[in-house]
mmCIF file of N, CA, C and O in Angstrom:
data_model
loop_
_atom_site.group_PDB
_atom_site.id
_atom_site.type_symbol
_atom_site.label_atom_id
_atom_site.label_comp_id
_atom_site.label_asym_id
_atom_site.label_seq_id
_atom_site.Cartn_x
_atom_site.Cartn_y
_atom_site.Cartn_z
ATOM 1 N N UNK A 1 -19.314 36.953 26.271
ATOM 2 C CA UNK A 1 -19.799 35.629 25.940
ATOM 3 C C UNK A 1 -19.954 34.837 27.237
ATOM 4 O O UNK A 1 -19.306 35.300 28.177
ATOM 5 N N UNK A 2 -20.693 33.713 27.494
ATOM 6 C CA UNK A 2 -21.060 33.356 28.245
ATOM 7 C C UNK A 2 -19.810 32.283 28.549
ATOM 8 O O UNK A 2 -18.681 32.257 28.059
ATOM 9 N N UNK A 3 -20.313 31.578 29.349
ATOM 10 C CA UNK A 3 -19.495 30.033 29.264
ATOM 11 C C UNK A 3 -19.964 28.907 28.724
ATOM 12 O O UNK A 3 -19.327 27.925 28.341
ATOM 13 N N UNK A 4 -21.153 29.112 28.715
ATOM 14 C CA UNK A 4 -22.202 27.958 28.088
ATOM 15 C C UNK A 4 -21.529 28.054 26.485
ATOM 16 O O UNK A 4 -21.085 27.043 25.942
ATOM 17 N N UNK A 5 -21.517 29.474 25.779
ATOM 18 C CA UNK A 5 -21.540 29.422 24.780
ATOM 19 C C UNK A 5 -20.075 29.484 24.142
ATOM 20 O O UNK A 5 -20.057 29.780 22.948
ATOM 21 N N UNK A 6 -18.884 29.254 24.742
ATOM 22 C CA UNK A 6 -17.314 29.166 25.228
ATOM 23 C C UNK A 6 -17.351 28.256 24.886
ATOM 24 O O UNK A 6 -16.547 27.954 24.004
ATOM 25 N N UNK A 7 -18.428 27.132 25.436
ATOM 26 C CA UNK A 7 -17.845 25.358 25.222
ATOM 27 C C UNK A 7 -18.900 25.412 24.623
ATOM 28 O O UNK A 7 -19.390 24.511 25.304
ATOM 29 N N UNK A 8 -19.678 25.660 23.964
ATOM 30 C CA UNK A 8 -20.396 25.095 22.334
ATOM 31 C C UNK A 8 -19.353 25.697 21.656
ATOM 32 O O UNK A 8 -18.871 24.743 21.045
ATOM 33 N N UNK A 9 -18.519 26.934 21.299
ATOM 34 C CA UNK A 9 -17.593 26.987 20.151
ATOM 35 C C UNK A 9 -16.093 26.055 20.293
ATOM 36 O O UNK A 9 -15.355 25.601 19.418
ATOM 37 N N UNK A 10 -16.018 26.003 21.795
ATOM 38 C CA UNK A 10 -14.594 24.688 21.749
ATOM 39 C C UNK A 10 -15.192 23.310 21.173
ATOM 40 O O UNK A 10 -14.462 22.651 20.434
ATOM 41 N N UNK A 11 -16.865 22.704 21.560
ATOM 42 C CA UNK A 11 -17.244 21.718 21.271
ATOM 43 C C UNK A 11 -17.057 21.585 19.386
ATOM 44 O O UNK A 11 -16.682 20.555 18.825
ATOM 45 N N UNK A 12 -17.406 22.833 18.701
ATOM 46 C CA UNK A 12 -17.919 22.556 17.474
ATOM 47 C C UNK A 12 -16.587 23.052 16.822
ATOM 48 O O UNK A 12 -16.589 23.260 15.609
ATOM 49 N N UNK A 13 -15.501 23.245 17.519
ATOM 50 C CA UNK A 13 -13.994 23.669 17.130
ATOM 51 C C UNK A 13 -13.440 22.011 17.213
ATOM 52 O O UNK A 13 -12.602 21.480 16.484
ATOM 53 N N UNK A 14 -13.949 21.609 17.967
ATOM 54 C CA UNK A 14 -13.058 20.289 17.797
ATOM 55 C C UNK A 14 -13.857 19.418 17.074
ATOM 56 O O UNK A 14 -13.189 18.517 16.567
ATOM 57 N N UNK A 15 -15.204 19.351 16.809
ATOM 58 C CA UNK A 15 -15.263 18.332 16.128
ATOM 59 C C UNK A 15 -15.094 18.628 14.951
ATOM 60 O O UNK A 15 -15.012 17.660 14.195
ATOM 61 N N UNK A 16 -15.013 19.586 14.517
ATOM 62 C CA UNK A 16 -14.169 20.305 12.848
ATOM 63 C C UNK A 16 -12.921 19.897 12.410
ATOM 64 O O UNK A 16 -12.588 19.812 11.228
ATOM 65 N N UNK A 17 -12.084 19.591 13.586
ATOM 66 C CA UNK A 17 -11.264 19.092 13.355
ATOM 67 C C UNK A 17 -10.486 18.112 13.504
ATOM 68 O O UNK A 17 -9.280 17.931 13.337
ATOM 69 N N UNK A 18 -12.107 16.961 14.142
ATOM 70 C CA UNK A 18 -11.823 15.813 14.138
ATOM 71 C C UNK A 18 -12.072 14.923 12.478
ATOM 72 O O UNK A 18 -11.368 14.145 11.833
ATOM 73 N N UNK A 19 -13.481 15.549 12.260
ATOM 74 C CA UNK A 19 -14.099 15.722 11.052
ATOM 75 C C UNK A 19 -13.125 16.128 9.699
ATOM 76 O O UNK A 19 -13.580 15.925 8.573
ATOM 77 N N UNK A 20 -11.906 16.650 9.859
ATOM 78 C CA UNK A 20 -10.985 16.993 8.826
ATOM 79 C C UNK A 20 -10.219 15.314 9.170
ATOM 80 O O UNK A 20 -10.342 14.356 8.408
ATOM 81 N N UNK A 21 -9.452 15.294 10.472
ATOM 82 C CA UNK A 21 -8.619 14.396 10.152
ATOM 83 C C UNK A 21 -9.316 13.201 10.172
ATOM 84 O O UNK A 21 -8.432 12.398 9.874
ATOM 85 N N UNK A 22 -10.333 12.566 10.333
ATOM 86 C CA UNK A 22 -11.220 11.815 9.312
ATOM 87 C C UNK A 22 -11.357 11.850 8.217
ATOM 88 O O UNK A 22 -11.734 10.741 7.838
ATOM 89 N N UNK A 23 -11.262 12.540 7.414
ATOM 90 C CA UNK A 23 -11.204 12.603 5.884
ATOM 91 C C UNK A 23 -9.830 12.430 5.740
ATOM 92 O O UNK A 23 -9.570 11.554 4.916
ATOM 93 N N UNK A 24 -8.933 12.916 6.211
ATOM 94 C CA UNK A 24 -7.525 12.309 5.850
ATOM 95 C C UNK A 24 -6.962 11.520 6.605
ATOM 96 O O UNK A 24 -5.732 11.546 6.621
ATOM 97 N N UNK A 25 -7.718 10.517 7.515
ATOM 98 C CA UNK A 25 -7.187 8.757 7.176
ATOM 99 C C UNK A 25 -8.059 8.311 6.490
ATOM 100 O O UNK A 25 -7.924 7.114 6.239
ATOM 101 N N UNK A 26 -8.919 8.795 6.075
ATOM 102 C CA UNK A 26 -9.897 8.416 4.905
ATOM 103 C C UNK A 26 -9.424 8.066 3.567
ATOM 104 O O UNK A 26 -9.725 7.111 2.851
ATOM 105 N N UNK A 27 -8.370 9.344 3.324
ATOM 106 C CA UNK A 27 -7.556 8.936 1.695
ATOM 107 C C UNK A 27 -6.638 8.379 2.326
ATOM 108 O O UNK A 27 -6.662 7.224 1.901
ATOM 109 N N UNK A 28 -5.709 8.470 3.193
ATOM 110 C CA UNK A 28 -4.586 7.585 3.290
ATOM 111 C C UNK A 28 -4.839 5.793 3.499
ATOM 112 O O UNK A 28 -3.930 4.991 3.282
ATOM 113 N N UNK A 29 -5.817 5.502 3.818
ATOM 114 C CA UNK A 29 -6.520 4.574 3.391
ATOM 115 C C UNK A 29 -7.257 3.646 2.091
ATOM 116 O O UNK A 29 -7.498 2.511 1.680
ATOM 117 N N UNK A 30 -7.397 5.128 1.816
ATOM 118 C CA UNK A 30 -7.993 4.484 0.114
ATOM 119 C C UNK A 30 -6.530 4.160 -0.301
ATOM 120 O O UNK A 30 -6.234 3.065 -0.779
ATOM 121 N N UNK A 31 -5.604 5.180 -0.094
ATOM 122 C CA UNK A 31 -4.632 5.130 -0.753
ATOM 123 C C UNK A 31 -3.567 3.951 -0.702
ATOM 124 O O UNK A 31 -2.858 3.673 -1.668
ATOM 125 N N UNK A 32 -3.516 3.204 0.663
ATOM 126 C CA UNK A 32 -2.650 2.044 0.950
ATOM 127 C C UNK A 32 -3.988 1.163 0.644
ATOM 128 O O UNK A 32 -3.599 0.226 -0.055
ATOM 129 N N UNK A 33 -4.777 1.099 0.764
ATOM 130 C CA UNK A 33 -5.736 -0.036 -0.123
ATOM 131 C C UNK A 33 -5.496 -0.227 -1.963
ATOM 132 O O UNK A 33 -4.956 -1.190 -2.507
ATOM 133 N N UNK A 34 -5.890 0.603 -2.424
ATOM 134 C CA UNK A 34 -4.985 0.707 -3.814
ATOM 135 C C UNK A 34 -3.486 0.210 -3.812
ATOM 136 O O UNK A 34 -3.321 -0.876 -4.368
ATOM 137 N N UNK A 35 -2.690 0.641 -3.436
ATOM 138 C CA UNK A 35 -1.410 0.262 -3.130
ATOM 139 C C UNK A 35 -1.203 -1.469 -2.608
ATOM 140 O O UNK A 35 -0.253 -2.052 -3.132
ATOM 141 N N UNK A 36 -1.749 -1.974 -1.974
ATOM 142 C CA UNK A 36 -1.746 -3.583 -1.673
ATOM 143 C C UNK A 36 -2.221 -4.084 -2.593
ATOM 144 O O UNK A 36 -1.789 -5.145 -3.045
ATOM 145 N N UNK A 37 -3.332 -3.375 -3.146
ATOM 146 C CA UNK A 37 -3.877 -4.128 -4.318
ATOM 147 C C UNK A 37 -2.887 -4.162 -5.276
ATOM 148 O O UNK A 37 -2.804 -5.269 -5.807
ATOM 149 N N UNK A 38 -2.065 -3.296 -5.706
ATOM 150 C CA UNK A 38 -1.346 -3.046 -6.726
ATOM 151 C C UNK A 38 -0.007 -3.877 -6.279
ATOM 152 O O UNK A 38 0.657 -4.345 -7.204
ATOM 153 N N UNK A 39 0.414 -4.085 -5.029
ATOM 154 C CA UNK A 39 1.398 -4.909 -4.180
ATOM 155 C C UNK A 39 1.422 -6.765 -4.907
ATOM 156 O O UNK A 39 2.303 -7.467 -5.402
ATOM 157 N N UNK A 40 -0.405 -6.997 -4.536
ATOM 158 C CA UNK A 40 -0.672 -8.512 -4.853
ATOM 159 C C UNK A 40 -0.798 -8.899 -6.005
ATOM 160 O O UNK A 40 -0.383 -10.006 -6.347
ATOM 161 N N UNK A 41 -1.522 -7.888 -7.011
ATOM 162 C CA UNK A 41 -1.201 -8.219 -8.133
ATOM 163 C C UNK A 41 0.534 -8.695 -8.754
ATOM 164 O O UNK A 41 0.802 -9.773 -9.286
ATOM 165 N N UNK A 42 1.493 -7.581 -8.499
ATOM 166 C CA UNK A 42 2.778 -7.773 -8.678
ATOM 167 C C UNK A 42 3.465 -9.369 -8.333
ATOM 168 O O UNK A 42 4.073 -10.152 -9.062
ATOM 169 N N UNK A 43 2.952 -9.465 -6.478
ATOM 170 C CA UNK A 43 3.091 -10.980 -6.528
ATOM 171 C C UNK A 43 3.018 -11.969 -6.858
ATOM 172 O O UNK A 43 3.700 -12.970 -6.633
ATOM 173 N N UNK A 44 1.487 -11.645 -7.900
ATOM 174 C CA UNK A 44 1.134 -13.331 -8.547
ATOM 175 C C UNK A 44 1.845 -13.104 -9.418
ATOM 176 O O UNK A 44 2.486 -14.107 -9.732
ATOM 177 N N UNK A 45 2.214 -11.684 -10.376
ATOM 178 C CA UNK A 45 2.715 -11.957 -11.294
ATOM 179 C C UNK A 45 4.547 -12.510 -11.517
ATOM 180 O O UNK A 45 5.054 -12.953 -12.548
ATOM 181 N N UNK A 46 5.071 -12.328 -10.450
ATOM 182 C CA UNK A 46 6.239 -12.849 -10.211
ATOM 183 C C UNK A 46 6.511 -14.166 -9.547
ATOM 184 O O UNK A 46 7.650 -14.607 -9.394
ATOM 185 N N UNK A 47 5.189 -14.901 -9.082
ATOM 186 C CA UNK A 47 5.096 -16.029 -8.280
ATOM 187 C C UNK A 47 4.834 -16.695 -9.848
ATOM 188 O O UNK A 47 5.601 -17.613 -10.140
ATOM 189 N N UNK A 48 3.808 -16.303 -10.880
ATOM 190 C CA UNK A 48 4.121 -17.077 -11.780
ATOM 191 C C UNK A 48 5.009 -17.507 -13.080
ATOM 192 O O UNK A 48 5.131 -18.523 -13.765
ATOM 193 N N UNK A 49 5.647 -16.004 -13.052
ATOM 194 C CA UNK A 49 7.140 -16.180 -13.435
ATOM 195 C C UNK A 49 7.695 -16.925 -13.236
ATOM 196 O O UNK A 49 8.152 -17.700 -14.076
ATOM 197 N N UNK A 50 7.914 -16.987 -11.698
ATOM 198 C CA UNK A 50 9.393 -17.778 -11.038
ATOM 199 C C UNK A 50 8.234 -19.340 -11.010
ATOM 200 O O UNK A 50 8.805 -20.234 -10.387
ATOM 201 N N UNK A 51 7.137 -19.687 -11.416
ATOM 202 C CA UNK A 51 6.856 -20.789 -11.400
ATOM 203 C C UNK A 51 6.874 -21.143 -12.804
ATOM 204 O O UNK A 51 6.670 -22.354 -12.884
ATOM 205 N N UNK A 52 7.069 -20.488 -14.233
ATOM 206 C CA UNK A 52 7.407 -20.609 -15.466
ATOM 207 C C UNK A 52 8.557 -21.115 -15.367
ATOM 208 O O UNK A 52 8.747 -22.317 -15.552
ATOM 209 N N UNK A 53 9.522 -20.257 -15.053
ATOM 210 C CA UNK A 53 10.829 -20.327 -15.182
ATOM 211 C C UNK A 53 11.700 -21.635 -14.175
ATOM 212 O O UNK A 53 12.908 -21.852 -14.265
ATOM 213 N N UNK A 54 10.861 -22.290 -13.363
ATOM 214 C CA UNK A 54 11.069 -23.638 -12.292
ATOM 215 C C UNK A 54 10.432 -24.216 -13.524
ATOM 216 O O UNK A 54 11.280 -23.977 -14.383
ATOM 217 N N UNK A 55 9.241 -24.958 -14.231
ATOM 218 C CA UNK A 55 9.134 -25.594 -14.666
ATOM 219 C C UNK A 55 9.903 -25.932 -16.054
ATOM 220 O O UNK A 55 10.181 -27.010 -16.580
ATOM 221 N N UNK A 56 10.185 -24.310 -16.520
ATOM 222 C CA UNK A 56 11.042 -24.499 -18.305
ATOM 223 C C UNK A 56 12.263 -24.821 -17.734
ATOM 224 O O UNK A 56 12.964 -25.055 -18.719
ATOM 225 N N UNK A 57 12.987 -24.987 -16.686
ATOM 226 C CA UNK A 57 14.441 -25.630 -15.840
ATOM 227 C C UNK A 57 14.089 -27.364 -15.572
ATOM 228 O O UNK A 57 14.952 -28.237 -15.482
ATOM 229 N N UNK A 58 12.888 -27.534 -15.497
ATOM 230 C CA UNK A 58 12.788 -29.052 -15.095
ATOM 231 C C UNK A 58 12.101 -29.630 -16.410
ATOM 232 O O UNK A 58 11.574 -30.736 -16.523
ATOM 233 N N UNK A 59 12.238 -28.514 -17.502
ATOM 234 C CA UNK A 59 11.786 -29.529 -18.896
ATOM 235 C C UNK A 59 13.004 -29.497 -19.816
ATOM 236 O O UNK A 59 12.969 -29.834 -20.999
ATOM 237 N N UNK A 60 14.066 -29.070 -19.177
ATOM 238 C CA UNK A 60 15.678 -29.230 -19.694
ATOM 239 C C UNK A 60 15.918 -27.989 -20.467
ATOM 240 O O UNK A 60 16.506 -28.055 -21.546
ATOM 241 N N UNK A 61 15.471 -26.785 -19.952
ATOM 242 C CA UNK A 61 15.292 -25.606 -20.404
ATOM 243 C C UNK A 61 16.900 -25.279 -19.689
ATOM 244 O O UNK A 61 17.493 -26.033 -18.916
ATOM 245 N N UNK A 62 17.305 -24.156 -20.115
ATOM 246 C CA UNK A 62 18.290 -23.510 -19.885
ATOM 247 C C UNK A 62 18.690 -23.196 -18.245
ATOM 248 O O UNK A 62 18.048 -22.266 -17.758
ATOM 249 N N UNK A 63 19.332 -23.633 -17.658
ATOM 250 C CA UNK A 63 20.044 -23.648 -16.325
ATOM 251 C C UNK A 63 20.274 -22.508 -16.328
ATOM 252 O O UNK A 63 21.062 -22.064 -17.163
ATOM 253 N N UNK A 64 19.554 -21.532 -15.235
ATOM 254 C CA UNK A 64 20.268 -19.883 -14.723
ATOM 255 C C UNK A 64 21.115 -19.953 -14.092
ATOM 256 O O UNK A 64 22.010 -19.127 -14.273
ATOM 257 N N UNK A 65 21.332 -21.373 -12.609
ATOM 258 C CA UNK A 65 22.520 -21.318 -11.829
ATOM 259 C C UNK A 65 23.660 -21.591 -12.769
ATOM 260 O O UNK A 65 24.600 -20.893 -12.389
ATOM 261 N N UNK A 66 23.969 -22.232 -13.733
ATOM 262 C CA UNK A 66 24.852 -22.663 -14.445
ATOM 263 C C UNK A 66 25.378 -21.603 -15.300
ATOM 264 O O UNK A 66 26.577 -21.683 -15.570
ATOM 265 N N UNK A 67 24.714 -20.628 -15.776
ATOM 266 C CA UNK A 67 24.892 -19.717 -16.951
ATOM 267 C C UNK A 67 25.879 -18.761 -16.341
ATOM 268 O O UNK A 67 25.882 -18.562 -15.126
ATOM 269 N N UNK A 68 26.598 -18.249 -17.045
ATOM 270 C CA UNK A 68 27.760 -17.070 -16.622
ATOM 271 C C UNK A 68 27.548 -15.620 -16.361
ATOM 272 O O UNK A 68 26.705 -14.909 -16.909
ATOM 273 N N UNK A 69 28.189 -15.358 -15.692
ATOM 274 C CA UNK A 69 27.600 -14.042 -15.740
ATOM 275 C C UNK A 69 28.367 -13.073 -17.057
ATOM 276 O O UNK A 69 29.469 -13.399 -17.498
ATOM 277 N N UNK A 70 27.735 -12.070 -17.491
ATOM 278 C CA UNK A 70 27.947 -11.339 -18.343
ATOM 279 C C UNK A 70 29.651 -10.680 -18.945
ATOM 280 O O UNK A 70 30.379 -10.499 -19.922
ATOM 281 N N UNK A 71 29.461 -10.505 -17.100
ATOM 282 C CA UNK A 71 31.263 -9.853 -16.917
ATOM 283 C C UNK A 71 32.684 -10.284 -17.160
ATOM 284 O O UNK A 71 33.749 -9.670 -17.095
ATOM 285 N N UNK A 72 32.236 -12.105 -17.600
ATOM 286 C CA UNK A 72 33.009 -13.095 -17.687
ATOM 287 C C UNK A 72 33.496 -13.166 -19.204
ATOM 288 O O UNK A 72 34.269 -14.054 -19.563
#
């Protein structure tokens, strides 16, 4: 084999396997994109919890700091 043709198979050896690990930060990407999404949703839904549960406390709703614990 030549040398010319040495570094066309190292050239087209590496970009094969640049070309792979491109596709896999490709899903690990999709995959923490899904995942934040699924992160922020969780947040609003506990930001509006804990903003339910602040307002049913300031409409003379049941005191959590006050309440006992179970073990008592």
């Amino acid at each position: 084999m030549t040398d010319f043709q040495e570094q066309l198979i190292d050239l087209q050896t590496r970009v094969a396997y640049q070309e792979d690990t491109l596709e896999q930060l490709n899903q690990v990407i999709t995959q923490q994109d899904a995942d934040i999404t699924q992160l922020k949703q969780q947040i609003r839904i506990l930001a509006q919890r804990l903003e339910d549960s602040l307002r049913t406390q300031g409409q003379g709703g049941e005191q959590i700091q006050d309440e006992r614990p179970p073990h008592y």
